[in-house]
Amino acid sequence: MATRLRLARLVSVIDGGPILNQKTARSQIIGAAVNAIGMTMLEETVFDPGTGRIANATFGDYLVPVNADVPDIDVIFVGEPEPMNPIGVKGIGEVAIVGVAPAIANAVFHATGRRIRSLPITAERLL
């Protein structure tokens, strides 16, 4: 039986100030969270030791997250308006990427007792 690393749920809490468009803001956060899942659990550049060239330079070889890799994602907006902005909004951009890798690493540690300090966190690194 193969060992698999899977996420059951991801919660992203964002201090975005007043959100002007809930639907597009939530979609932005979900996209950033999926990006972070890929960075944390799948994406790795492999170099050929003989030539120094990238050995997985195509999407056939370079793993990126697909629908099956993405758990239920809850997005919660909190926070106060930004006083330096006339309408109080804050940029949310890619802020959802920041906490995902440490959260997954901590979940892996609590589940396995192994502290993984480099990305991607794969089942092979846990064995």
mmCIF file of C-alpha atoms in Angstrom:
data_model
loop_
_atom_site.group_PDB
_atom_site.id
_atom_site.type_symbol
_atom_site.label_atom_id
_atom_site.label_comp_id
_atom_site.label_asym_id
_atom_site.label_seq_id
_atom_site.Cartn_x
_atom_site.Cartn_y
_atom_site.Cartn_z
ATOM 1 C CA MET A 1 0.000 0.000 0.000
ATOM 2 C CA ALA A 2 1.430 3.351 -1.032
ATOM 3 C CA THR A 3 1.790 6.156 1.473
ATOM 4 C CA ARG A 4 -0.015 9.323 0.432
ATOM 5 C CA LEU A 5 0.030 12.814 1.816
ATOM 6 C CA ARG A 6 -3.423 14.381 1.470
ATOM 7 C CA LEU A 7 -5.141 17.432 2.868
ATOM 8 C CA ALA A 8 -8.618 17.075 4.327
ATOM 9 C CA ARG A 9 -9.369 20.779 4.698
ATOM 10 C CA LEU A 10 -7.714 24.162 4.398
ATOM 11 C CA VAL A 11 -8.898 27.292 6.197
ATOM 12 C CA SER A 12 -7.518 30.656 5.116
ATOM 13 C CA VAL A 13 -8.265 33.645 7.346
ATOM 14 C CA ILE A 14 -7.387 36.928 5.653
ATOM 15 C CA ASP A 15 -7.165 40.450 7.062
ATOM 16 C CA GLY A 16 -8.390 42.233 3.973
ATOM 17 C CA GLY A 17 -10.161 45.189 5.526
ATOM 18 C CA PRO A 18 -13.529 45.885 3.921
ATOM 19 C CA ILE A 19 -13.919 43.493 0.990
ATOM 20 C CA LEU A 20 -15.394 45.233 -2.041
ATOM 21 C CA ASN A 21 -16.318 42.099 -3.995
ATOM 22 C CA GLN A 22 -16.693 38.932 -1.907
ATOM 23 C CA LYS A 23 -16.810 36.567 -4.890
ATOM 24 C CA THR A 24 -13.639 37.765 -6.631
ATOM 25 C CA ALA A 25 -11.750 38.195 -3.343
ATOM 26 C CA ARG A 26 -12.646 34.656 -2.267
ATOM 27 C CA SER A 27 -11.594 33.318 -5.694
ATOM 28 C CA GLN A 28 -8.250 35.140 -5.403
ATOM 29 C CA ILE A 29 -7.597 33.532 -2.022
ATOM 30 C CA ILE A 30 -8.590 30.066 -3.255
ATOM 31 C CA GLY A 31 -6.227 30.441 -6.233
ATOM 32 C CA ALA A 32 -3.368 31.471 -3.978
ATOM 33 C CA ALA A 33 -4.115 28.564 -1.620
ATOM 34 C CA VAL A 34 -4.027 26.076 -4.516
ATOM 35 C CA ASN A 35 -0.726 27.625 -5.622
ATOM 36 C CA ALA A 36 0.613 27.113 -2.096
ATOM 37 C CA ILE A 37 -0.573 23.494 -1.989
ATOM 38 C CA GLY A 38 1.368 22.823 -5.187
ATOM 39 C CA MET A 39 4.466 24.549 -3.855
ATOM 40 C CA THR A 40 4.252 22.665 -0.571
ATOM 41 C CA MET A 41 3.371 19.158 -1.676
ATOM 42 C CA LEU A 42 4.103 18.685 -5.377
ATOM 43 C CA GLU A 43 6.320 21.125 -7.230
ATOM 44 C CA GLU A 44 10.011 20.285 -7.384
ATOM 45 C CA THR A 45 12.593 21.120 -10.020
ATOM 46 C CA VAL A 46 14.813 18.112 -10.687
ATOM 47 C CA PHE A 47 18.246 18.669 -12.244
ATOM 48 C CA ASP A 48 20.203 16.132 -14.268
ATOM 49 C CA PRO A 49 23.462 15.708 -12.301
ATOM 50 C CA GLY A 50 25.488 15.070 -15.461
ATOM 51 C CA THR A 51 24.398 18.070 -17.500
ATOM 52 C CA GLY A 52 22.865 20.426 -14.968
ATOM 53 C CA ARG A 53 19.773 20.705 -17.157
ATOM 54 C CA ILE A 54 16.266 20.568 -15.755
ATOM 55 C CA ALA A 55 15.078 16.962 -15.980
ATOM 56 C CA ASN A 56 11.365 17.666 -15.467
ATOM 57 C CA ALA A 57 10.914 20.680 -17.719
ATOM 58 C CA THR A 58 7.506 19.717 -19.139
ATOM 59 C CA PHE A 59 4.070 19.622 -17.556
ATOM 60 C CA GLY A 60 4.126 15.884 -18.187
ATOM 61 C CA ASP A 61 6.972 15.572 -15.682
ATOM 62 C CA TYR A 62 6.487 18.591 -13.383
ATOM 63 C CA LEU A 63 3.700 18.001 -10.903
ATOM 64 C CA VAL A 64 1.135 20.741 -10.304
ATOM 65 C CA PRO A 65 -2.050 20.459 -8.262
ATOM 66 C CA VAL A 66 -5.173 19.155 -9.961
ATOM 67 C CA ASN A 67 -8.724 19.077 -8.657
ATOM 68 C CA ALA A 68 -8.136 15.817 -6.760
ATOM 69 C CA ASP A 69 -5.258 17.436 -4.817
ATOM 70 C CA VAL A 70 -7.348 20.353 -3.566
ATOM 71 C CA PRO A 71 -9.381 19.884 -0.372
ATOM 72 C CA ASP A 72 -12.353 21.919 0.774
ATOM 73 C CA ILE A 73 -11.062 25.470 1.223
ATOM 74 C CA ASP A 74 -12.773 27.797 3.679
ATOM 75 C CA VAL A 75 -12.049 31.504 3.269
ATOM 76 C CA ILE A 76 -12.777 33.886 6.132
ATOM 77 C CA PHE A 77 -12.250 37.638 5.912
ATOM 78 C CA VAL A 78 -11.510 39.575 9.088
ATOM 79 C CA GLY A 79 -9.792 42.807 10.033
ATOM 80 C CA GLU A 80 -10.163 46.507 10.337
ATOM 81 C CA PRO A 81 -10.032 49.099 7.546
ATOM 82 C CA GLU A 82 -6.602 50.389 6.553
ATOM 83 C CA PRO A 83 -6.355 53.939 7.934
ATOM 84 C CA MET A 84 -3.901 55.071 5.231
ATOM 85 C CA ASN A 85 -6.315 54.178 2.426
ATOM 86 C CA PRO A 86 -9.312 56.480 1.824
ATOM 87 C CA ILE A 87 -11.761 53.576 1.475
ATOM 88 C CA GLY A 88 -9.943 51.336 3.967
ATOM 89 C CA VAL A 89 -9.221 48.401 1.664
ATOM 90 C CA LYS A 90 -6.063 46.294 1.781
ATOM 91 C CA GLY A 91 -4.421 44.293 -0.976
ATOM 92 C CA ILE A 92 -5.061 40.581 -0.666
ATOM 93 C CA GLY A 93 -3.177 39.422 -3.776
ATOM 94 C CA GLU A 94 -1.097 36.378 -2.967
ATOM 95 C CA VAL A 95 -1.159 36.759 0.820
ATOM 96 C CA ALA A 96 -2.916 33.393 1.149
ATOM 97 C CA ILE A 97 0.276 31.618 0.016
ATOM 98 C CA VAL A 98 2.269 32.647 3.085
ATOM 99 C CA GLY A 99 0.817 30.421 5.807
ATOM 100 C CA VAL A 100 -0.016 27.252 3.896
ATOM 101 C CA ALA A 101 3.437 25.606 3.804
ATOM 102 C CA PRO A 102 4.102 26.088 7.547
ATOM 103 C CA ALA A 103 0.582 24.889 8.377
ATOM 104 C CA ILE A 104 0.994 21.727 6.300
ATOM 105 C CA ALA A 105 4.473 21.136 7.751
ATOM 106 C CA ASN A 106 3.069 21.449 11.282
ATOM 107 C CA ALA A 107 0.177 19.103 10.456
ATOM 108 C CA VAL A 108 2.668 16.559 9.098
ATOM 109 C CA PHE A 109 4.759 16.918 12.269
ATOM 110 C CA HIS A 110 1.752 16.389 14.530
ATOM 111 C CA ALA A 111 0.613 13.375 12.491
ATOM 112 C CA THR A 112 4.002 11.683 12.075
ATOM 113 C CA GLY A 113 6.464 13.198 14.536
ATOM 114 C CA ARG A 114 8.779 14.095 11.625
ATOM 115 C CA ARG A 115 9.730 17.733 11.114
ATOM 116 C CA ILE A 116 10.212 18.416 7.395
ATOM 117 C CA ARG A 117 12.008 21.708 6.713
ATOM 118 C CA SER A 118 12.272 21.732 2.921
ATOM 119 C CA LEU A 119 9.740 21.747 0.134
ATOM 120 C CA PRO A 120 8.060 19.872 -1.322
ATOM 121 C CA ILE A 121 6.861 17.735 1.562
ATOM 122 C CA THR A 122 6.406 14.333 -0.033
ATOM 123 C CA ALA A 123 5.650 10.851 1.266
ATOM 124 C CA GLU A 124 9.183 9.820 0.222
ATOM 125 C CA ARG A 125 10.688 12.402 2.580
ATOM 126 C CA LEU A 126 8.579 11.029 5.416
ATOM 127 C CA LEU A 127 9.851 7.457 5.010
#
